[in-house]
């Protein structure tokens, strides 16, 4: 069965400091991994994805994520946080291959990131 | 371009009433997905379509929930005889191509907040 864990409900960081939002996953077979961000009263916005290849994936707004197969992790990172990065972040996974259940994304519970000035 | 749109954005209904939630995907997107998100949780998969064909409905919680996409574009999620436990944010997403064809990300709409009183 597929699942995602985001071990931290909240992450607080000062503006200008690096940030990390953690995610670990469990999937049968190879994973597609995604990060989404949710701002208040808005839908989830796609940030980046891992398919295969380079373990470091770059995405929107200066975010990047590091895939670690041995640790089954896909942590979201940014070298220098901005106050405007404050939002709710979701990690998601789905398996690739064939089958009727391929469409479903499995989401973590989300991590609230707060960047203070 | 226009993103995924959902209507209504807010719906308050009395227990026992039927509700219909509408999703208009990004133009040209083949696949459409429905998720439900409870407060403090990540989105949970309900069902998805490729064109007009429903591919996986195993996430629908019971037979009061149904979905259709008759012309392969707009989709309606219907909940019959609503109960208070159905109160949640219902999110729709679309992707350019079917998940079996690759890692296509899902683009989410703003959601419909359903409250059953």
PDB file of C-alpha atoms in Angstrom:
ATOM      1  CA  UNK A   1       0.000   0.000   0.000  1.00  0.00           C
ATOM      2  CA  UNK A   2       1.074   3.535  -0.696  1.00  0.00           C
ATOM      3  CA  UNK A   3       1.456   6.105   2.078  1.00  0.00           C
ATOM      4  CA  UNK A   4       3.195   9.352   2.891  1.00  0.00           C
ATOM      5  CA  UNK A   5       4.396  10.667   6.224  1.00  0.00           C
ATOM      6  CA  UNK A   6       5.179  14.261   7.027  1.00  0.00           C
ATOM      7  CA  UNK A   7       6.587  14.014  10.535  1.00  0.00           C
ATOM      8  CA  UNK A   8       6.370  17.710  11.352  1.00  0.00           C
ATOM      9  CA  UNK A   9       3.035  19.492  11.632  1.00  0.00           C
ATOM     10  CA  UNK A  10       4.837  22.832  11.782  1.00  0.00           C
ATOM     11  CA  UNK A  11       8.173  24.221  10.687  1.00  0.00           C
ATOM     12  CA  UNK A  12       9.277  27.673  11.742  1.00  0.00           C
ATOM     13  CA  UNK A  13      12.259  29.442  10.210  1.00  0.00           C
ATOM     14  CA  UNK A  14      13.636  32.950  10.042  1.00  0.00           C
ATOM     15  CA  UNK A  15      13.658  34.768   6.739  1.00  0.00           C
ATOM     16  CA  UNK A  16      16.899  34.260   4.894  1.00  0.00           C
ATOM     17  CA  UNK A  17      17.644  30.959   6.577  1.00  0.00           C
ATOM     18  CA  UNK A  18      17.491  27.633   4.769  1.00  0.00           C
ATOM     19  CA  UNK A  19      14.358  25.557   5.208  1.00  0.00           C
ATOM     20  CA  UNK A  20      13.601  21.855   5.044  1.00  0.00           C
ATOM     21  CA  UNK A  21      10.186  20.202   5.076  1.00  0.00           C
ATOM     22  CA  UNK A  22      10.443  16.460   5.555  1.00  0.00           C
ATOM     23  CA  UNK A  23       8.603  13.682   3.754  1.00  0.00           C
ATOM     24  CA  UNK A  24       8.966   9.921   3.765  1.00  0.00           C
ATOM     25  CA  UNK A  25       6.949   7.544   1.637  1.00  0.00           C
ATOM     26  CA  UNK A  26       5.989   3.940   1.121  1.00  0.00           C
ATOM     27  CA  UNK A  27       5.036   2.661  -2.320  1.00  0.00           C
ATOM     28  CA  UNK A  28       4.901  -0.619  -4.171  1.00  0.00           C
ATOM     29  CA  UNK A  29       7.376  -0.309  -6.992  1.00  0.00           C
ATOM     30  CA  UNK A  30       8.926   2.891  -8.206  1.00  0.00           C
ATOM     31  CA  UNK A  31       7.439   6.181  -7.103  1.00  0.00           C
ATOM     32  CA  UNK A  32       6.444   9.420  -8.656  1.00  0.00           C
ATOM     33  CA  UNK A  33       6.815  12.026  -5.910  1.00  0.00           C
ATOM     34  CA  UNK A  34       5.276  15.469  -5.769  1.00  0.00           C
ATOM     35  CA  UNK A  35       5.222  18.556  -3.609  1.00  0.00           C
ATOM     36  CA  UNK A  36       2.227  20.882  -3.529  1.00  0.00           C
ATOM     37  CA  UNK A  37       1.683  24.153  -1.676  1.00  0.00           C
ATOM     38  CA  UNK A  38      -1.630  25.447  -0.381  1.00  0.00           C
ATOM     39  CA  UNK A  39      -2.259  29.089   0.366  1.00  0.00           C
ATOM     40  CA  UNK A  40      -5.344  30.114   2.387  1.00  0.00           C
ATOM     41  CA  UNK A  41      -8.589  29.929   0.406  1.00  0.00           C
ATOM     42  CA  UNK A  42      -6.804  28.633  -2.654  1.00  0.00           C
ATOM     43  CA  UNK A  43      -6.285  25.294  -4.309  1.00  0.00           C
ATOM     44  CA  UNK A  44      -3.174  23.194  -4.125  1.00  0.00           C
ATOM     45  CA  UNK A  45      -0.435  24.461  -6.390  1.00  0.00           C
ATOM     46  CA  UNK A  46       2.083  22.100  -7.948  1.00  0.00           C
ATOM     47  CA  UNK A  47       5.685  22.865  -6.934  1.00  0.00           C
ATOM     48  CA  UNK A  48       7.835  20.063  -8.290  1.00  0.00           C
ATOM     49  CA  UNK A  49       8.051  16.352  -8.993  1.00  0.00           C
ATOM     50  CA  UNK A  50      10.511  13.506  -9.048  1.00  0.00           C
ATOM     51  CA  UNK A  51      10.292  10.965 -11.830  1.00  0.00           C
ATOM     52  CA  UNK A  52      13.690   9.383 -12.220  1.00  0.00           C
ATOM     53  CA  UNK A  53      17.280  10.415 -12.712  1.00  0.00           C
ATOM     54  CA  UNK A  54      18.910  13.183 -10.686  1.00  0.00           C
ATOM     55  CA  UNK A  55      18.135  12.965  -7.009  1.00  0.00           C
ATOM     56  CA  UNK A  56      17.902  16.749  -6.693  1.00  0.00           C
ATOM     57  CA  UNK A  57      14.842  18.190  -8.367  1.00  0.00           C
ATOM     58  CA  UNK A  58      14.325  21.912  -8.894  1.00  0.00           C
ATOM     59  CA  UNK A  59      10.888  23.466  -8.930  1.00  0.00           C
ATOM     60  CA  UNK A  60       8.962  26.703  -8.729  1.00  0.00           C
ATOM     61  CA  UNK A  61       9.805  29.702  -6.511  1.00  0.00           C
ATOM     62  CA  UNK A  62      13.334  28.511  -5.782  1.00  0.00           C
ATOM     63  CA  UNK A  63      12.266  25.280  -4.123  1.00  0.00           C
ATOM     64  CA  UNK A  64      14.077  22.009  -4.626  1.00  0.00           C
ATOM     65  CA  UNK A  65      13.654  18.505  -3.282  1.00  0.00           C
ATOM     66  CA  UNK A  66      16.081  15.719  -2.626  1.00  0.00           C
ATOM     67  CA  UNK A  67      15.102  12.129  -3.369  1.00  0.00           C
ATOM     68  CA  UNK A  68      16.776   9.444  -1.282  1.00  0.00           C
ATOM     69  CA  UNK A  69      15.812   5.940  -2.304  1.00  0.00           C
ATOM     70  CA  UNK A  70      17.511   4.128   0.571  1.00  0.00           C
ATOM     71  CA  UNK A  71      15.764   6.321   3.129  1.00  0.00           C
ATOM     72  CA  UNK A  72      12.531   6.527   1.087  1.00  0.00           C
ATOM     73  CA  UNK A  73      12.532  10.259   1.611  1.00  0.00           C
ATOM     74  CA  UNK A  74      11.760  13.287  -0.516  1.00  0.00           C
ATOM     75  CA  UNK A  75      12.518  16.373   1.549  1.00  0.00           C
ATOM     76  CA  UNK A  76      11.621  19.836   0.291  1.00  0.00           C
ATOM     77  CA  UNK A  77      14.299  22.472   0.617  1.00  0.00           C
ATOM     78  CA  UNK A  78      15.017  26.085  -0.085  1.00  0.00           C
ATOM     79  CA  UNK A  79      18.375  27.789   0.509  1.00  0.00           C
ATOM     80  CA  UNK A  80      16.905  31.103   1.683  1.00  0.00           C
ATOM     81  CA  UNK A  81      13.363  31.343   3.015  1.00  0.00           C
ATOM     82  CA  UNK A  82      11.008  34.244   2.336  1.00  0.00           C
ATOM     83  CA  UNK A  83       8.089  35.425   4.450  1.00  0.00           C
ATOM     84  CA  UNK A  84       5.893  34.818   1.395  1.00  0.00           C
ATOM     85  CA  UNK A  85       6.822  31.106   1.528  1.00  0.00           C
ATOM     86  CA  UNK A  86       4.604  30.746   4.612  1.00  0.00           C
ATOM     87  CA  UNK A  87       1.929  28.223   3.621  1.00  0.00           C
ATOM     88  CA  UNK A  88       0.806  24.623   3.999  1.00  0.00           C
ATOM     89  CA  UNK A  89       2.955  22.105   2.137  1.00  0.00           C
ATOM     90  CA  UNK A  90       1.875  18.651   1.050  1.00  0.00           C
ATOM     91  CA  UNK A  91       3.977  15.753  -0.130  1.00  0.00           C
ATOM     92  CA  UNK A  92       2.309  13.179  -2.386  1.00  0.00           C
ATOM     93  CA  UNK A  93       3.223   9.893  -4.014  1.00  0.00           C
ATOM     94  CA  UNK A  94       1.845   7.598  -6.634  1.00  0.00           C
ATOM     95  CA  UNK A  95       3.109   4.441  -8.209  1.00  0.00           C
ATOM     96  CA  UNK A  96       3.977   4.206 -11.864  1.00  0.00           C
ATOM     97  CA  UNK A  97       3.239   1.367 -14.212  1.00  0.00           C
ATOM     98  CA  UNK A  98      -0.140   0.078 -15.243  1.00  0.00           C
ATOM     99  CA  UNK A  99      -3.367  -0.508 -13.393  1.00  0.00           C
ATOM    100  CA  UNK A 100      -6.616   1.192 -12.583  1.00  0.00           C
ATOM    101  CA  UNK A 101      -5.367   2.654  -9.295  1.00  0.00           C
ATOM    102  CA  UNK A 102      -2.544   4.615 -10.900  1.00  0.00           C
ATOM    103  CA  UNK A 103      -4.483   7.822 -10.849  1.00  0.00           C
ATOM    104  CA  UNK A 104      -4.630   8.255  -7.148  1.00  0.00           C
ATOM    105  CA  UNK A 105      -2.199  10.481  -5.321  1.00  0.00           C
ATOM    106  CA  UNK A 106      -1.515   9.635  -1.692  1.00  0.00           C
ATOM    107  CA  UNK A 107      -0.959  12.754   0.360  1.00  0.00           C
ATOM    108  CA  UNK A 108       0.684  13.409   3.675  1.00  0.00           C
ATOM    109  CA  UNK A 109      -1.122  15.401   6.348  1.00  0.00           C
ATOM    110  CA  UNK A 110       0.698  18.563   5.451  1.00  0.00           C
ATOM    111  CA  UNK A 111       3.299  20.747   7.143  1.00  0.00           C
ATOM    112  CA  UNK A 112       2.580  24.355   8.031  1.00  0.00           C
ATOM    113  CA  UNK A 113       5.616  26.449   7.210  1.00  0.00           C
ATOM    114  CA  UNK A 114       5.951  29.803   8.929  1.00  0.00           C
ATOM    115  CA  UNK A 115       8.746  32.159   7.957  1.00  0.00           C
ATOM    116  CA  UNK A 116       9.106  35.108  10.279  1.00  0.00           C
ATOM    117  CA  UNK A 117      10.768  38.406   9.301  1.00  0.00           C
TER     118      UNK A 117
ATOM    119  CA  UNK B   1      -4.830  30.263 -19.184  1.00  0.00           C
ATOM    120  CA  UNK B   2      -7.829  29.268 -17.123  1.00  0.00           C
ATOM    121  CA  UNK B   3      -7.237  26.746 -14.406  1.00  0.00           C
ATOM    122  CA  UNK B   4      -9.550  24.153 -12.906  1.00  0.00           C
ATOM    123  CA  UNK B   5     -12.779  25.714 -11.718  1.00  0.00           C
ATOM    124  CA  UNK B   6     -15.275  24.347  -9.241  1.00  0.00           C
ATOM    125  CA  UNK B   7     -18.757  25.409  -8.278  1.00  0.00           C
ATOM    126  CA  UNK B   8     -20.209  26.250  -5.937  1.00  0.00           C
ATOM    127  CA  UNK B   9     -17.296  27.381  -3.812  1.00  0.00           C
ATOM    128  CA  UNK B  10     -19.380  26.990  -0.672  1.00  0.00           C
ATOM    129  CA  UNK B  11     -22.406  24.802  -0.103  1.00  0.00           C
ATOM    130  CA  UNK B  12     -24.453  24.506   3.063  1.00  0.00           C
ATOM    131  CA  UNK B  13     -27.123  21.838   3.034  1.00  0.00           C
ATOM    132  CA  UNK B  14     -29.353  20.077   5.482  1.00  0.00           C
ATOM    133  CA  UNK B  15     -28.852  16.475   6.411  1.00  0.00           C
ATOM    134  CA  UNK B  16     -30.718  14.202   4.042  1.00  0.00           C
ATOM    135  CA  UNK B  17     -30.553  16.509   1.022  1.00  0.00           C
ATOM    136  CA  UNK B  18     -28.735  15.645  -2.193  1.00  0.00           C
ATOM    137  CA  UNK B  19     -25.905  17.861  -3.452  1.00  0.00           C
ATOM    138  CA  UNK B  20     -24.128  18.118  -6.787  1.00  0.00           C
ATOM    139  CA  UNK B  21     -20.630  19.541  -7.036  1.00  0.00           C
ATOM    140  CA  UNK B  22     -19.291  20.624 -10.373  1.00  0.00           C
ATOM    141  CA  UNK B  23     -15.776  20.587 -11.781  1.00  0.00           C
ATOM    142  CA  UNK B  24     -14.580  22.188 -15.004  1.00  0.00           C
ATOM    143  CA  UNK B  25     -11.065  20.951 -15.833  1.00  0.00           C
ATOM    144  CA  UNK B  26      -8.332  22.729 -17.724  1.00  0.00           C
ATOM    145  CA  UNK B  27      -9.196  22.738 -21.404  1.00  0.00           C
ATOM    146  CA  UNK B  28      -7.708  19.747 -23.192  1.00  0.00           C
ATOM    147  CA  UNK B  29      -6.938  17.788 -20.050  1.00  0.00           C
ATOM    148  CA  UNK B  30      -7.826  14.160 -20.486  1.00  0.00           C
ATOM    149  CA  UNK B  31      -7.957  12.995 -16.889  1.00  0.00           C
ATOM    150  CA  UNK B  32     -10.053  14.349 -14.042  1.00  0.00           C
ATOM    151  CA  UNK B  33      -9.800  13.461 -10.358  1.00  0.00           C
ATOM    152  CA  UNK B  34     -11.911  14.008  -7.262  1.00  0.00           C
ATOM    153  CA  UNK B  35     -10.500  14.226  -3.745  1.00  0.00           C
ATOM    154  CA  UNK B  36     -11.950  14.983  -0.336  1.00  0.00           C
ATOM    155  CA  UNK B  37     -10.003  16.878   2.289  1.00  0.00           C
ATOM    156  CA  UNK B  38     -10.960  16.937   5.942  1.00  0.00           C
ATOM    157  CA  UNK B  39      -9.684  19.685   8.196  1.00  0.00           C
ATOM    158  CA  UNK B  40      -6.085  19.080   9.178  1.00  0.00           C
ATOM    159  CA  UNK B  41      -5.619  16.273   6.688  1.00  0.00           C
ATOM    160  CA  UNK B  42      -4.258  15.858   3.222  1.00  0.00           C
ATOM    161  CA  UNK B  43      -6.572  15.251   0.272  1.00  0.00           C
ATOM    162  CA  UNK B  44      -7.970  11.732   0.028  1.00  0.00           C
ATOM    163  CA  UNK B  45      -8.662  10.191  -3.359  1.00  0.00           C
ATOM    164  CA  UNK B  46     -12.261   9.491  -4.355  1.00  0.00           C
ATOM    165  CA  UNK B  47     -12.363   8.656  -8.054  1.00  0.00           C
ATOM    166  CA  UNK B  48     -10.962   9.549 -11.457  1.00  0.00           C
ATOM    167  CA  UNK B  49     -11.807   9.590 -15.146  1.00  0.00           C
ATOM    168  CA  UNK B  50      -9.951   9.277 -18.392  1.00  0.00           C
ATOM    169  CA  UNK B  51     -12.130  11.101 -20.921  1.00  0.00           C
ATOM    170  CA  UNK B  52     -15.655  10.032 -19.990  1.00  0.00           C
ATOM    171  CA  UNK B  53     -14.709   6.640 -18.578  1.00  0.00           C
ATOM    172  CA  UNK B  54     -14.517   6.220 -14.841  1.00  0.00           C
ATOM    173  CA  UNK B  55     -11.287   4.365 -14.131  1.00  0.00           C
ATOM    174  CA  UNK B  56     -11.199   3.896 -10.401  1.00  0.00           C
ATOM    175  CA  UNK B  57     -14.039   4.521  -7.990  1.00  0.00           C
ATOM    176  CA  UNK B  58     -12.673   2.493  -5.141  1.00  0.00           C
ATOM    177  CA  UNK B  59     -12.101   5.652  -3.083  1.00  0.00           C
ATOM    178  CA  UNK B  60     -15.785   6.560  -2.940  1.00  0.00           C
ATOM    179  CA  UNK B  61     -16.775   5.980   0.693  1.00  0.00           C
ATOM    180  CA  UNK B  62     -20.173   4.390   0.031  1.00  0.00           C
ATOM    181  CA  UNK B  63     -22.946   4.156  -2.543  1.00  0.00           C
ATOM    182  CA  UNK B  64     -24.333   7.584  -1.675  1.00  0.00           C
ATOM    183  CA  UNK B  65     -21.397   9.026  -3.606  1.00  0.00           C
ATOM    184  CA  UNK B  66     -21.288   8.952  -7.387  1.00  0.00           C
ATOM    185  CA  UNK B  67     -19.539  10.835 -10.136  1.00  0.00           C
ATOM    186  CA  UNK B  68     -19.923  11.273 -13.844  1.00  0.00           C
ATOM    187  CA  UNK B  69     -18.187  12.951 -16.738  1.00  0.00           C
ATOM    188  CA  UNK B  70     -20.557  12.269 -19.628  1.00  0.00           C
ATOM    189  CA  UNK B  71     -18.806  14.233 -22.375  1.00  0.00           C
ATOM    190  CA  UNK B  72     -15.260  13.903 -21.176  1.00  0.00           C
ATOM    191  CA  UNK B  73     -15.044  17.461 -19.911  1.00  0.00           C
ATOM    192  CA  UNK B  74     -17.134  18.765 -16.998  1.00  0.00           C
ATOM    193  CA  UNK B  75     -17.670  16.379 -14.128  1.00  0.00           C
ATOM    194  CA  UNK B  76     -20.258  16.233 -11.370  1.00  0.00           C
ATOM    195  CA  UNK B  77     -19.808  14.615  -7.985  1.00  0.00           C
ATOM    196  CA  UNK B  78     -23.166  13.815  -6.400  1.00  0.00           C
ATOM    197  CA  UNK B  79     -23.776  12.991  -2.769  1.00  0.00           C
ATOM    198  CA  UNK B  80     -27.204  11.630  -1.960  1.00  0.00           C
ATOM    199  CA  UNK B  81     -28.875  11.815   1.445  1.00  0.00           C
ATOM    200  CA  UNK B  82     -26.057  13.865   2.894  1.00  0.00           C
ATOM    201  CA  UNK B  83     -24.834  13.242   6.412  1.00  0.00           C
ATOM    202  CA  UNK B  84     -22.859  15.476   8.749  1.00  0.00           C
ATOM    203  CA  UNK B  85     -19.772  13.330   8.276  1.00  0.00           C
ATOM    204  CA  UNK B  86     -19.781  14.326   4.587  1.00  0.00           C
ATOM    205  CA  UNK B  87     -18.767  17.861   5.564  1.00  0.00           C
ATOM    206  CA  UNK B  88     -15.362  18.528   4.014  1.00  0.00           C
ATOM    207  CA  UNK B  89     -13.553  20.341   1.231  1.00  0.00           C
ATOM    208  CA  UNK B  90     -14.084  18.561  -2.083  1.00  0.00           C
ATOM    209  CA  UNK B  91     -11.277  19.124  -4.535  1.00  0.00           C
ATOM    210  CA  UNK B  92     -11.119  18.432  -8.229  1.00  0.00           C
ATOM    211  CA  UNK B  93      -7.949  18.107 -10.286  1.00  0.00           C
ATOM    212  CA  UNK B  94      -7.076  17.466 -13.905  1.00  0.00           C
ATOM    213  CA  UNK B  95      -4.021  16.245 -15.770  1.00  0.00           C
ATOM    214  CA  UNK B  96      -2.994  16.587 -19.384  1.00  0.00           C
ATOM    215  CA  UNK B  97      -2.743  12.865 -20.017  1.00  0.00           C
ATOM    216  CA  UNK B  98      -3.735   9.623 -18.285  1.00  0.00           C
ATOM    217  CA  UNK B  99      -1.503   8.488 -15.423  1.00  0.00           C
ATOM    218  CA  UNK B 100      -0.631   5.331 -17.323  1.00  0.00           C
ATOM    219  CA  UNK B 101       1.188   7.484 -19.843  1.00  0.00           C
ATOM    220  CA  UNK B 102       3.580   9.083 -17.429  1.00  0.00           C
ATOM    221  CA  UNK B 103       4.212  11.358 -14.509  1.00  0.00           C
ATOM    222  CA  UNK B 104       1.754  14.074 -15.435  1.00  0.00           C
ATOM    223  CA  UNK B 105       1.051  16.286 -12.466  1.00  0.00           C
ATOM    224  CA  UNK B 106      -2.455  17.006 -11.328  1.00  0.00           C
ATOM    225  CA  UNK B 107      -3.650  20.602 -11.243  1.00  0.00           C
ATOM    226  CA  UNK B 108      -6.158  21.377  -8.544  1.00  0.00           C
ATOM    227  CA  UNK B 109      -9.136  23.651  -8.411  1.00  0.00           C
ATOM    228  CA  UNK B 110     -10.038  25.883  -5.456  1.00  0.00           C
ATOM    229  CA  UNK B 111     -12.414  23.314  -3.975  1.00  0.00           C
ATOM    230  CA  UNK B 112     -15.993  23.290  -2.770  1.00  0.00           C
ATOM    231  CA  UNK B 113     -16.487  23.618   0.985  1.00  0.00           C
ATOM    232  CA  UNK B 114     -19.477  21.447   1.872  1.00  0.00           C
ATOM    233  CA  UNK B 115     -21.161  21.860   5.227  1.00  0.00           C
ATOM    234  CA  UNK B 116     -23.984  19.531   6.202  1.00  0.00           C
ATOM    235  CA  UNK B 117     -26.095  20.805   9.080  1.00  0.00           C
TER     236      UNK B 117
END
